[in-house]
Structure formats: C-alpha cells, structure tokens
XYZ file of C-alpha atoms in Angstrom:
708
model
C 61.543 55.052 77.476
C 62.470 52.321 80.262
C 65.514 50.617 80.704
C 63.719 47.615 79.380
C 63.061 49.578 76.034
C 66.825 50.839 75.780
C 68.212 46.913 76.550
C 65.983 45.466 73.859
C 66.252 48.251 71.312
C 70.148 47.975 70.710
C 70.031 43.846 69.866
C 66.940 44.893 67.310
C 68.876 47.947 66.005
C 72.000 45.848 65.498
C 70.005 43.084 63.916
C 68.277 45.460 61.506
C 71.840 47.571 60.353
C 73.508 43.953 59.857
C 70.707 42.817 57.657
C 70.844 45.733 55.850
C 74.334 45.766 55.337
C 74.312 42.206 54.144
C 71.820 42.801 51.803
C 73.886 45.761 50.108
C 76.901 43.405 50.096
C 75.130 41.045 48.225
C 73.461 43.246 45.833
C 77.170 45.143 45.011
C 78.884 41.705 45.118
C 76.321 40.483 42.170
C 76.847 43.699 40.060
C 80.921 43.518 40.409
C 80.961 39.784 39.642
C 78.489 40.308 36.541
C 80.760 43.735 35.218
C 83.618 40.945 35.325
C 81.625 38.306 33.493
C 80.470 41.102 30.929
C 83.921 42.697 30.483
C 86.152 39.470 30.226
C 83.752 37.187 27.938
C 84.094 40.696 25.676
C 87.755 40.279 25.730
C 88.185 36.921 24.906
C 85.862 37.163 22.175
C 87.581 40.000 20.452
C 90.630 38.521 20.809
C 88.962 35.399 19.342
C 87.746 37.579 16.736
C 84.319 36.319 17.013
C 81.399 37.998 14.591
C 79.557 39.632 17.414
C 81.292 39.823 20.606
C 78.336 41.767 22.110
C 75.884 38.276 21.736
C 78.712 36.765 24.146
C 78.450 39.818 26.262
C 74.647 39.950 26.696
C 74.565 36.575 27.451
C 76.240 36.963 30.882
C 73.559 39.438 31.732
C 71.004 36.889 30.701
C 72.204 34.266 32.550
C 73.407 36.584 35.790
C 72.030 35.811 39.329
C 73.474 35.764 42.903
C 73.237 32.055 43.186
C 75.867 29.941 41.533
C 74.020 27.142 41.014
C 71.187 29.253 39.295
C 73.836 30.682 36.828
C 74.821 27.076 36.189
C 71.323 25.829 35.859
C 70.060 28.514 33.268
C 73.253 28.345 31.497
C 72.977 24.511 30.979
C 69.385 25.162 29.614
C 70.514 28.071 27.773
C 73.095 26.168 25.989
C 70.351 23.399 25.375
C 68.371 25.823 23.511
C 70.869 27.500 21.781
C 71.858 24.142 20.382
C 68.085 23.168 19.194
C 67.211 26.586 18.001
C 70.611 26.773 15.692
C 69.286 23.573 14.381
C 65.938 24.442 13.430
C 67.309 27.692 11.827
C 69.581 25.409 9.482
C 66.751 23.232 8.888
C 64.233 26.107 7.749
C 66.860 27.619 5.635
C 68.030 24.932 4.052
C 64.013 23.707 3.488
C 63.162 27.204 1.967
C 66.176 28.988 0.811
C 64.596 30.894 -1.892
C 60.899 31.490 -0.837
C 60.988 34.292 1.731
C 57.149 33.723 2.097
C 57.260 29.972 3.424
C 60.955 30.508 5.318
C 58.971 33.479 7.872
C 56.014 31.032 7.929
C 58.197 28.136 9.111
C 60.037 30.063 11.262
C 57.117 31.876 12.922
C 55.719 28.447 13.529
C 58.550 26.966 14.991
C 59.119 30.342 17.413
C 55.586 29.978 18.236
C 55.599 26.304 19.245
C 58.641 27.047 21.122
C 56.805 29.946 23.285
C 54.006 27.438 23.754
C 56.275 24.853 25.286
C 58.006 27.234 27.671
C 54.573 27.754 29.327
C 54.550 24.193 29.973
C 57.551 24.113 32.322
C 58.686 25.995 35.019
C 62.238 27.149 35.983
C 64.771 27.463 33.206
C 63.167 24.116 31.597
C 61.128 26.920 30.176
C 63.855 29.105 29.641
C 65.422 26.410 27.033
C 62.424 26.611 25.161
C 62.442 30.476 24.670
C 66.131 30.207 23.776
C 65.133 27.393 21.187
C 63.080 30.020 19.692
C 64.821 33.343 19.505
C 68.086 31.748 18.792
C 66.367 30.255 15.205
C 65.395 33.845 14.361
C 69.067 35.248 15.380
C 70.527 32.848 13.275
C 68.237 32.664 10.398
C 66.713 36.038 9.764
C 70.185 37.711 9.125
C 70.905 35.182 6.242
C 67.943 35.575 4.706
C 69.503 37.222 1.475
C 72.311 34.770 1.994
C 71.171 31.461 2.329
C 74.556 29.630 2.357
C 75.420 31.577 5.354
C 73.085 29.801 7.629
C 76.185 27.395 9.136
C 78.258 30.481 9.603
C 75.814 32.227 11.448
C 75.133 29.039 13.450
C 78.407 28.284 14.670
C 79.194 31.997 15.348
C 76.065 32.351 17.360
C 76.545 28.976 19.542
C 80.505 29.749 20.069
C 79.511 33.393 21.260
C 76.469 32.209 23.487
C 78.346 29.017 24.594
C 81.821 31.506 25.659
C 79.351 33.794 27.464
C 77.717 30.510 29.642
C 81.540 29.333 30.310
C 82.800 32.532 31.604
C 79.497 33.241 33.732
C 79.721 29.934 35.153
C 83.204 29.872 36.058
C 83.145 33.518 37.488
C 79.907 32.875 39.759
C 81.867 29.654 40.981
C 85.035 30.977 41.764
C 84.573 34.837 42.779
C 82.735 34.549 46.421
C 80.316 32.220 45.386
C 77.142 31.827 46.464
C 75.868 28.316 46.794
C 72.168 27.044 46.340
C 73.233 24.000 48.142
C 73.036 26.435 51.276
C 69.696 27.079 50.007
C 68.451 23.885 49.571
C 69.690 22.323 52.577
C 68.304 25.219 54.929
C 65.128 24.395 52.966
C 64.840 20.461 53.721
C 65.733 21.519 57.289
C 62.937 24.091 57.754
C 60.515 21.953 56.189
C 61.392 19.458 58.511
C 61.533 21.056 61.294
C 58.484 23.064 60.646
C 56.181 19.803 59.709
C 57.217 17.626 63.001
C 56.768 20.589 65.106
C 53.088 21.236 63.779
C 52.149 17.727 64.369
C 53.895 17.456 67.907
C 51.793 20.654 68.678
C 48.311 19.018 67.173
C 48.140 15.643 69.482
C 46.226 17.584 72.311
C 43.379 18.013 69.862
C 41.412 19.430 66.938
C 42.795 21.802 64.400
C 40.404 24.791 63.239
C 39.955 24.592 59.702
C 41.109 28.023 58.625
C 44.314 26.989 60.505
C 44.574 23.759 58.683
C 43.776 25.769 55.094
C 46.860 27.747 56.093
C 49.036 24.794 57.036
C 47.960 23.264 53.973
C 49.371 26.218 51.930
C 52.407 26.368 53.654
C 52.759 22.283 52.742
C 52.307 23.130 49.397
C 54.923 25.861 49.167
C 57.304 23.599 50.558
C 56.949 20.613 48.874
C 57.250 22.475 45.281
C 60.340 25.060 46.427
C 62.088 22.217 47.840
C 61.613 20.239 44.220
C 62.641 23.598 42.826
C 65.674 24.105 44.019
C 66.402 20.315 43.650
C 66.254 20.732 40.039
C 68.553 23.453 40.075
C 71.228 22.421 42.695
C 72.064 19.440 41.136
C 73.806 21.688 38.479
C 75.877 23.063 41.035
C 76.930 20.295 43.407
C 78.260 16.877 42.947
C 76.578 15.659 46.640
C 73.159 16.903 45.588
C 73.675 15.272 42.493
C 74.195 11.965 44.479
C 71.333 12.671 46.881
C 69.095 14.030 44.054
C 67.029 10.701 44.748
C 66.817 10.801 48.490
C 65.681 14.369 48.178
C 62.711 13.411 45.803
C 61.620 10.322 48.050
C 61.854 12.686 51.112
C 59.723 15.289 49.410
C 57.622 12.889 47.949
C 56.926 11.069 51.673
C 56.478 14.829 53.222
C 53.622 14.982 51.000
C 52.029 11.813 51.506
C 52.476 12.167 55.349
C 50.722 15.625 55.003
C 47.563 14.239 53.103
C 47.066 11.671 55.781
C 47.568 14.233 58.638
C 45.071 16.677 57.147
C 42.583 14.115 56.827
C 43.016 12.925 60.456
C 42.528 16.292 61.782
C 39.179 16.697 59.005
C 38.289 13.552 60.940
C 38.650 14.532 64.517
C 36.747 17.975 63.680
C 33.869 16.366 62.231
C 33.411 14.204 65.343
C 33.507 17.342 67.342
C 30.597 19.099 65.027
C 28.501 15.782 65.338
C 29.182 15.969 69.198
C 30.808 12.678 68.887
C 32.654 13.817 71.803
C 33.743 10.159 73.692
C 35.181 8.926 69.708
C 37.065 12.277 69.252
C 38.658 12.001 72.375
C 39.366 8.408 72.701
C 41.350 9.238 69.435
C 43.111 12.103 70.597
C 44.282 9.850 73.539
C 45.222 7.076 71.058
C 47.376 10.105 69.227
C 48.890 11.056 72.463
C 52.174 9.025 72.169
C 52.991 10.646 69.068
C 53.409 13.980 70.696
C 55.736 12.631 73.258
C 58.099 11.151 70.788
C 57.827 13.910 68.655
C 59.160 16.231 71.599
C 62.978 16.304 70.984
C 65.194 19.023 69.401
C 64.075 19.018 66.284
C 66.510 21.548 65.223
C 69.703 19.710 65.783
C 71.715 18.367 63.414
C 70.810 14.389 64.472
C 67.235 15.290 65.016
C 65.922 12.432 62.450
C 68.226 9.646 63.691
C 66.867 10.177 67.164
C 63.482 10.107 66.573
C 63.283 7.096 64.856
C 63.079 4.649 67.548
C 60.998 6.855 69.184
C 58.458 7.088 66.687
C 58.672 3.129 66.129
C 57.991 2.790 69.938
C 54.983 5.115 69.621
C 53.531 3.400 66.808
C 53.863 0.217 68.826
C 52.160 1.730 71.909
C 49.641 3.013 69.583
C 48.749 -0.560 68.689
C 48.556 -1.912 71.823
C 46.450 0.898 72.689
C 43.727 0.730 70.227
C 42.041 -2.321 71.213
C 41.557 -1.428 75.046
C 40.190 1.958 73.811
C 37.905 0.697 71.486
C 36.352 -1.541 73.819
C 35.066 1.001 75.949
C 32.544 1.714 72.836
C 29.300 0.280 72.767
C 27.302 2.104 70.061
C 28.077 0.829 66.203
C 28.242 4.349 64.469
C 30.905 5.053 67.906
C 33.025 1.826 66.415
C 33.086 2.137 62.781
C 33.989 6.112 63.501
C 36.967 5.035 65.372
C 38.023 2.181 63.657
C 38.148 4.973 60.461
C 39.992 7.239 62.830
C 42.597 4.500 64.077
C 43.033 2.734 60.892
C 44.160 6.626 59.307
C 46.356 7.785 62.414
C 48.209 4.385 61.897
C 48.657 4.800 58.347
C 49.977 8.428 59.717
C 52.279 7.191 61.783
C 53.661 5.047 59.117
C 54.155 7.469 56.798
C 55.685 9.680 59.346
C 58.212 7.259 60.074
C 59.267 6.838 56.564
C 59.624 11.009 56.247
C 61.556 11.014 58.935
C 63.680 7.860 57.876
C 64.093 9.742 54.609
C 65.100 12.894 56.324
C 67.612 10.580 58.519
C 69.041 9.541 55.059
C 69.842 12.917 53.912
C 71.439 14.175 57.426
C 73.680 11.107 56.910
C 77.241 12.309 56.395
C 77.778 9.746 53.457
C 75.742 9.086 50.605
C 73.606 6.073 51.171
C 72.692 3.890 48.488
C 69.682 4.701 46.655
C 66.184 2.976 47.560
C 64.482 0.950 45.492
C 61.585 2.686 45.297
C 61.746 5.316 42.477
C 59.952 8.348 42.300
C 59.332 11.593 40.293
C 57.833 14.803 40.750
C 55.057 15.183 38.130
C 53.597 18.852 36.730
C 50.080 19.906 36.037
C 50.465 21.483 32.691
C 47.860 22.985 30.662
C 47.997 22.104 27.063
C 45.306 24.588 25.825
C 47.065 27.305 27.497
C 50.353 26.630 25.728
C 48.329 26.602 22.702
C 47.266 29.692 23.083
C 50.688 31.051 23.748
C 51.560 29.490 20.279
C 49.311 30.893 18.323
C 49.488 34.306 19.646
C 53.452 34.142 19.037
C 53.229 32.541 15.634
C 50.885 35.570 14.467
C 52.845 38.068 15.973
C 55.510 36.809 13.805
C 53.604 36.612 10.857
C 52.434 40.315 11.089
C 55.844 41.570 11.603
C 57.126 39.320 8.630
C 54.579 40.624 6.245
C 55.217 44.282 6.971
C 59.067 43.659 6.797
C 58.356 42.051 3.112
C 55.568 44.410 2.144
C 57.648 47.668 3.342
C 61.260 46.246 2.348
C 61.992 48.175 5.847
C 65.937 47.723 5.953
C 65.510 47.510 9.837
C 62.659 45.021 9.757
C 65.010 41.949 11.210
C 66.033 43.834 14.238
C 62.028 44.409 15.021
C 61.412 40.660 14.737
C 64.314 39.738 16.590
C 63.049 41.855 19.600
C 59.358 40.722 19.193
C 60.669 36.972 19.232
C 62.860 37.467 22.390
C 60.196 39.403 24.068
C 57.502 37.600 22.993
C 58.844 34.051 24.028
C 60.461 35.744 27.283
C 57.090 36.779 28.820
C 54.980 34.139 27.644
C 54.994 32.436 30.787
C 54.593 35.512 33.454
C 51.596 35.969 34.944
C 50.837 39.553 33.738
C 53.214 39.777 30.678
C 51.768 43.274 29.125
C 52.291 45.338 32.584
C 56.088 43.243 32.873
C 56.713 43.828 28.794
C 56.131 47.384 29.044
C 58.072 47.747 32.285
C 61.219 46.208 30.467
C 60.597 48.547 27.504
C 60.468 51.408 29.354
C 63.768 50.162 31.058
C 65.128 49.199 27.606
C 64.629 52.839 26.050
C 66.634 54.160 29.008
C 69.217 51.839 28.495
C 69.260 52.693 24.942
C 69.456 56.248 25.597
C 72.404 55.741 28.145
C 74.075 53.532 25.364
C 73.781 56.463 22.981
C 75.444 58.886 25.480
C 78.141 56.367 26.261
C 78.741 55.366 22.797
C 78.888 59.186 21.169
C 80.058 61.049 24.126
C 82.132 58.583 26.333
C 83.920 55.948 24.039
C 84.875 58.178 21.397
C 86.897 60.203 24.241
C 88.569 56.831 24.856
C 91.103 54.367 23.495
C 91.822 50.726 24.524
C 89.821 48.136 25.954
C 90.625 49.377 29.888
C 89.380 52.613 29.167
C 86.190 51.140 27.463
C 85.748 48.845 30.695
C 85.958 52.513 32.594
C 83.688 54.119 30.063
C 80.807 51.381 30.028
C 81.052 49.935 33.357
C 78.788 53.014 35.220
C 76.027 53.049 32.844
C 75.757 49.217 33.093
C 76.253 48.995 36.746
C 72.810 51.259 37.151
C 70.535 48.432 35.651
C 72.260 45.696 37.345
C 71.583 47.233 40.505
C 67.884 47.922 39.350
C 67.535 44.257 38.591
C 68.387 43.403 42.220
C 65.612 45.847 43.891
C 61.956 43.884 43.622
C 60.127 46.913 42.687
C 62.649 47.764 39.934
C 63.570 44.530 38.653
C 61.912 44.337 35.326
C 62.955 48.123 34.438
C 66.724 47.218 35.436
C 66.584 44.315 33.529
C 65.502 46.352 30.402
C 67.809 48.623 31.022
C 70.962 46.276 30.906
C 69.724 44.537 28.220
C 68.927 47.775 26.127
C 72.276 49.222 26.680
C 74.034 46.124 25.711
C 72.563 45.187 22.666
C 72.302 48.635 21.031
C 75.998 49.371 22.099
C 77.011 46.075 20.118
C 80.423 46.475 21.081
C 82.848 45.016 18.683
C 86.465 44.993 17.272
C 86.260 47.730 14.894
C 83.291 49.948 16.924
C 81.407 51.911 14.213
C 80.040 55.514 15.318
C 76.823 55.755 13.153
C 74.214 57.975 14.815
C 71.582 57.485 12.132
C 72.056 53.612 11.991
C 72.231 53.604 15.597
C 68.783 55.740 15.814
C 67.567 53.493 13.155
C 68.242 50.351 14.744
C 66.914 51.910 18.121
C 63.624 52.648 16.513
C 63.042 49.183 14.939
C 63.887 47.120 18.269
C 61.366 49.630 20.336
C 58.803 48.517 17.571
C 59.506 45.045 18.305
C 59.128 45.479 21.633
C 55.822 47.280 21.160
C 54.818 44.476 18.774
C 55.402 42.075 21.529
C 53.228 44.089 24.228
C 50.775 44.606 22.027
C 50.659 40.825 21.304
C 49.755 40.411 24.732
C 46.887 42.740 24.848
C 45.144 41.240 21.603
C 45.373 37.645 22.750
C 45.368 37.481 26.384
C 47.701 35.143 27.827
C 46.121 32.216 29.844
C 48.648 32.411 32.640
C 46.758 34.380 35.133
C 43.446 34.509 33.324
C 40.389 33.582 35.270
C 39.804 31.257 32.571
C 42.930 29.306 33.309
C 42.034 29.460 37.291
C 38.947 28.053 36.346
C 40.683 25.111 34.179
C 43.603 24.444 36.564
C 40.552 23.978 39.313
C 38.645 21.616 37.065
C 42.060 19.829 36.185
C 42.267 19.433 40.227
C 38.954 18.225 40.891
C 39.746 15.851 38.163
C 42.553 14.284 40.214
C 39.628 12.185 42.346
C 39.005 10.724 38.959
C 42.614 9.926 38.229
C 42.836 8.486 41.855
C 39.745 6.461 41.112
C 40.978 5.040 37.867
C 44.428 5.616 36.567
C 46.721 2.280 37.018
C 48.074 1.970 40.632
C 51.704 1.643 40.325
C 53.298 5.212 41.058
C 49.864 6.443 41.558
C 50.278 7.795 45.111
C 52.926 9.841 43.979
C 51.825 11.176 40.865
C 48.537 11.930 42.649
C 50.601 14.269 44.987
C 52.963 15.890 43.007
C 50.081 16.846 40.133
C 47.843 18.106 43.069
C 50.718 20.403 45.000
C 51.934 21.723 41.864
C 48.288 22.668 40.362
C 47.506 24.377 43.841
C 50.859 26.390 43.865
C 50.367 27.096 39.962
C 46.797 28.846 41.342
C 48.289 30.086 44.618
C 50.805 32.093 42.640
C 48.368 33.685 40.201
C 45.268 34.591 42.744
C 45.308 37.480 45.496
C 45.785 35.668 48.740
C 42.302 35.847 50.942
C 40.188 36.266 47.870
C 37.304 34.216 46.723
C 39.569 32.423 43.998
C 41.983 31.774 46.417
C 39.488 30.565 49.151
C 37.887 28.347 46.812
C 41.042 26.940 45.809
C 42.175 25.729 49.353
C 38.637 24.121 49.942
C 38.449 22.318 47.007
C 42.459 21.175 47.153
C 41.848 19.689 50.640
C 38.310 17.995 49.615
C 40.529 16.573 46.830
C 43.481 15.424 48.502
C 41.547 13.828 51.561
C 38.646 12.017 48.892
C 41.778 11.096 46.268
C 44.101 9.390 48.513
C 41.201 7.387 50.365
C 39.935 6.286 46.801
C 43.778 5.256 46.248
C 44.101 3.390 49.676
C 40.868 1.522 49.007
C 41.906 0.206 45.211
C 45.143 -0.706 47.152
C 43.014 -2.820 49.401
C 40.619 -4.366 46.740
C 44.097 -5.184 44.875
C 45.627 -7.118 47.793
C 42.966 -9.773 48.022
C 40.096 -11.455 45.961
C 36.583 -9.730 46.393
C 33.525 -11.206 46.470
C 31.837 -10.998 42.880
C 28.747 -9.471 44.077
C 30.654 -6.710 45.875
C 33.122 -5.507 43.311
C 30.227 -3.851 41.119
C 29.148 -1.787 44.220
C 32.514 -0.810 44.860
C 33.444 0.352 41.168
C 30.217 2.192 41.068
C 30.983 4.238 44.086
C 34.741 4.884 42.412
C 33.077 6.143 39.097
C 30.310 8.148 40.685
C 32.145 9.901 42.839
C 34.945 10.693 40.038
C 32.216 12.043 37.707
C 31.197 14.292 40.783
C 34.342 15.504 41.463
C 34.912 16.413 37.534
C 31.382 17.929 37.409
C 29.772 18.953 40.919
C 26.213 19.375 40.786
C 23.763 18.848 43.553
C 22.340 15.783 41.573
C 26.123 14.414 41.187
C 26.554 14.918 44.943
C 23.652 12.768 45.946
C 24.618 9.892 43.289
C 27.738 9.921 45.030
C 26.613 10.192 48.538
C 24.060 7.431 47.866
C 26.587 5.276 45.771
C 29.316 5.056 48.828
C 26.382 4.394 51.408
C 25.580 1.522 49.096
C 28.927 0.512 48.977
C 29.509 0.820 52.751
C 26.318 -1.516 53.063
C 27.334 -4.377 50.519
C 30.746 -4.437 52.152
C 28.870 -4.987 55.692
C 27.392 -7.841 54.703
C 30.369 -9.704 53.281
C 32.958 -11.501 55.646
C 36.952 -10.456 55.368
C 36.503 -7.468 53.909
C 35.753 -5.230 57.090
C 38.976 -3.448 56.244
C 37.492 -1.557 53.023
C 35.175 -0.143 55.313
C 37.803 2.440 57.066
C 37.933 4.252 53.827
C 34.589 4.122 52.687
C 33.837 5.774 55.621
C 36.123 8.127 55.665
C 35.003 9.248 51.899
C 31.310 9.226 53.281
C 32.457 11.710 56.284
C 33.847 14.053 53.902
C 30.527 14.219 51.661
C 28.975 15.047 54.579
C 30.824 17.679 56.221
C 28.847 20.779 56.427
C 31.913 23.251 56.577
C 33.606 21.850 53.010
C 33.265 23.079 49.832
C 31.070 19.975 49.412
C 28.204 21.482 51.454
C 27.358 23.953 48.260
C 25.900 20.853 46.852
C 23.847 19.371 49.952
C 20.334 19.440 49.517
C 19.629 21.173 52.756
C 22.934 23.283 53.103
C 22.471 26.969 51.762
C 24.195 27.697 48.400
C 25.062 31.217 48.846
C 28.684 30.263 49.777
C 31.131 32.381 48.243
C 33.515 29.253 47.253
C 30.623 27.848 45.486
C 31.234 29.917 42.151
C 34.337 27.636 41.476
C 32.509 24.989 40.209
C-alpha cells in the first residue's frame, strides 16, 4: 500500500466510523425517547384511573418517529381521525342499538369508506382516515351488548388517545429534539443548488436523452419530497408555518422552470439530429450568457440574492442578441426553428428568475409578506382504486362479523378490532400482503414475549418502577428493529403485539387462558386482513393501476387543452409530478414500465405546457374568426390522441397542428402563436420520443409502446 493510500484511507475510515456512531446514537435516542413516552403515558393514565391505560401507551408507539415534526404531524391527524371515528361510532350505535346485523353492516361500511379514503391521500392525511375507521370499531364493538355505554366508551377512547399524543409530542419536542425544519431547509437548499448547477453546466450544448430522463426523475422526486416535508414541518415550527406559502411558490416555480428547461433541450437535441446545426449553434450562443450569470458560489447562503441581478443582466443581453443572431439565418425553416427556440429560452429565463427570486425570499432572515399569487400542490388520486379498498375492507369486516354472530365466539370482537386496524393501516402500501405477513410474524413474536413478560417477570415485581424495569427490555427489542430497514415491519409488529397483548392497567390480571384466547383472536384478525389482500388484491402497486396512472398522466394534455386557464399551470405541474412520483415508487427502476412512464412524462410535460402557453396567448388578444376553429381543432385532436394514442390519432393530431400552423401564417398579428404550435409539431415528429411508436414509418417494436 502506498503512502497516498494510507493518507486517504484514514479520513475515509474516520468518516465511516463517525457516520456509524451517529446512526447508532440516533437509533438509541429514538428508543429511549419512545420508552420514556410509553411509560410516562402509562403512569399518568393510571394516576387518572383511565379505563385502558394500554390504549394510551400503544398510541405512543404508533406515532413514534425520530423527527419531532413527524410526531406532531402524525399526532394531529391521529387526533382528527380519533374524533371522527368516535363520533361515527356514537352515531352508528344510536341508529342501530338493537339490530346487531344492521349495526355491523353500518360499521363495516364506515370502516371500508375510511380505508378507501386513506388511499386518496399521502402522508398522515391518509393515516387520519385509517384512524377514523378503526377508532369507530374500538369504540362501538365493546358496547354492542350495552348500547348506552357508547358515550363512555367514546370519551374514554378519546381521552386515552389524546393523552398518548400529548405526552409523545412533549417528549419528542423537549428531549434532544430532532427538527424536521433542518431537513426541510437542507432539502430546499439542495433542490436549488442542484438545479442551478445543472442548468449552468448544460449551457454548453445539448443534453443526451438518457441524462434528461434521469434529471427529470430527480426533479420530480425533489418537488414531491419538498411538498411532503412542508406539510409535516408546519406542525413543528412557527417560522415554517409563516413561510409555508413561500415554500409552495418556490416549489411551483421550480416545477415550471424545470419543464421549460426540458423542452428547451429537447428542441436543441432535435435540431442536432435533423442536422440543423447552424440553428442549434445559434441557440446555444444565445444561451451562453445564462451560464456566465449562474457561475456563482451557489452553496453560499446569499446565493439566490446574488444571482438575481446577474440573471436580469443575462436576460437583457439575450434579448439584445436575439435580433443579430437571427439575421444570420436565411432559410425560412431555420428562422422558424430559431424563433421557437429563442421564445422558449426567454420563457425559461423568466421562470428561472422567478424561481431564484422565490429562493431569495426564503433565504431572507425575516418573513416577507406573502405574494398575491396563491398556489397549491394538487394530487393525482385514483378514485376507482380507492373504491377497491373500500369494497375489500367492507367485505372483510362483514365476513368476520357474520362469523362472530353465527359462532357466538366470545373473543370475536378482538378479531374484528385487529382486522380493522391492519386492513386500514396497510391498504395504502404497494405490497400489503407481504407487509401484513411480516407484521403478523412480528406480532406473534411480540405476543410470545408478552406472555413471558406477564407471567414470568411481572408476577415477581411490585410497583410501577419495577414494572418499567421488567417491561422495557422486551419493548426495546421491537423499537430497535423498527429503526432498521430490513426488520422495520417485523419490529412494528413486535412492539404493537407486545404492548397490545400485555394490556397494562391499574389492577393487572394474570389469566393465562384469557391471554391465550385473546392472542388467538388477534391472530385470526391479522390473518383475515392478510387474506383479504390476497382475495381482493390492492390497486396500489398493481399493473392495472399503473396503466390507469399512465392514462391519467396522458390525460393531463386534455387538461391543458380544455380546463379553465386560472391556476392551470400550477395544477398541471403538480398533478403531473405527483402521478410520476406514484408510479416511480411502484415500479422497478430500469424496467419497461419505468421507461414508459418517463418517456410519456417527458412528452406530456412538453406538449401540455406548450398548449397552456398557446391558450394564454390566444386569450390575451382577439383572434380572427377564421383562425380560431383551426386552433381549437388542433387542441381537441391533440387531447384525444394523448387520451387514446394510436396511429390514426397520431396522423390526425399531426395534420391538425400543421393546418393550424399554416392558418396562423395567413393572418397578421398572430405570429407569436407559431412558437407554441411549432414546438408541439417538433415534439410530434421526434423520432426518439414515445410518440415514435405511432409514426407511419417508425418501427413499432419499441419496448415502451405497450404502455399505451
């Protein structure tokens, strides 16, 4: 080994050791904080003489997270779901106090609706629906023989859950808190730095399509991750709440700028492939001042503010250079290509300036008054997939309810409760069958540990202090596993199974037969949830849903062509990014489905934005009556082709756009419309895009063609 190897291996080794120790410290800090919250909640619940302290204690495990913001966000939505579920339980019991069949039907339908609602949302909004479902079951099922007790049951459940949430929130926020705001700031800073650097490094020429596809995925993930973090951090940090609107605006401007950036480089690539090197070279020359403007230390805290005047100067230089560069061209087609590229480049510079301006606002030490521009991040939800989750969960509850009534099984309520919890909890995961079985194995292990703890440890101890000493080692095993990627589901099952079966309360009872019967019922409930995912497979992660999501993605072109213009840019960008992120999360990287998704996403982004800009220009001024039908026909034909792509639809769309271009050329004062139409036409004629599969002379054997 050389001296240089020795000199470099030392720092690398120290870095690896430091990162390992830091990760281990983070895991054990999480374990200790969760144990503190668990036992402190139990002590308070017992001092207050709540009916089921174990419910409050279990709540601390369910909302446990390393980040304080995540705990607070999850607690907020858990509280909402608990209140909604308790209210629904009171209503159902009041409506059917003596009709057990109708009671179970109504309860099953409510739980199913909540499971379906959970699939329509991401993050902890989804969790609120899950809680709304199984809280109703937890409140209503125990009082099925005593309907007047439903109010007491609801009050107790709410009190226990809110106590667990309060203690978890305080512990996570006071004891060595790990702030989500730091993660949010780092994410926003990285998004800004990486995008600006990518734009700066690309000003020298074209970007290969493969690189552009990878960049597009990075842009999508960055935008969705930032929105997910923003929606959680607002619970933790007052400054984040005050800057929430600015963060949304920052993210929306990032999505708009990244779409225009991709369109610009697709155009340059097409010109190069068509051997129109003169036009491509002129556009790259026109592009050059932007690279010089962005050549600044973007990692510095004041980077955005420093870049603003540089970008403004570059924009003026580019506008001044447009005319002289254009005059060097003589061919009509070259002039049209240059005009299209120059207009797109100047639009991108404007959007990049707006994005940097939003970044400068975020970096300001004081919160600046919110902009008049109001934006929101719309999601691409699939209501049919939610309907499948509703049907599956409802049927599972009905089958278990019928078995309970028919068999008069004393522990049937426990089975229904566990089935309710896990049928809703894992309805939103891509592979719920596997996850449920892993959790069930962990749950079984946790119950075995609970048996050992209850009958061989707790029976030898007296007092709450010794109870903590006896229970903590068993629970810590599950919490540690929850923090490992490989055993996270198993660890969650262990911790929940151990805490649930232990059922700690003021006067602890030691009844082995009841313990074993309850454990069997819980296993039956878990098994029923797992079987339900096999009998009625979930839509999430399925090829069927991916086809629907791709169809919805293509349908975004129809949205761009037909939806009302106010707020359309923001809606188009956010829904596109959310749909792409959903399919990316559910497909194997590099697979045919993944490549099809990326290819369609690039085509939809480019064409959709061009149509939106075209419609905005059409709305700004009065158009000749003879021109508007051709433009509207092009819009309608394009939207129909993207909704149901085929070779015939492609030819109709191509010809409709060509006719619209010819019609615009016959009228004065509307030449600006040509820039958008020509960009759409170039996208339609791109032999390397997904649309090549529908061209008359193109090979149809591309792997990505099947996605249509």
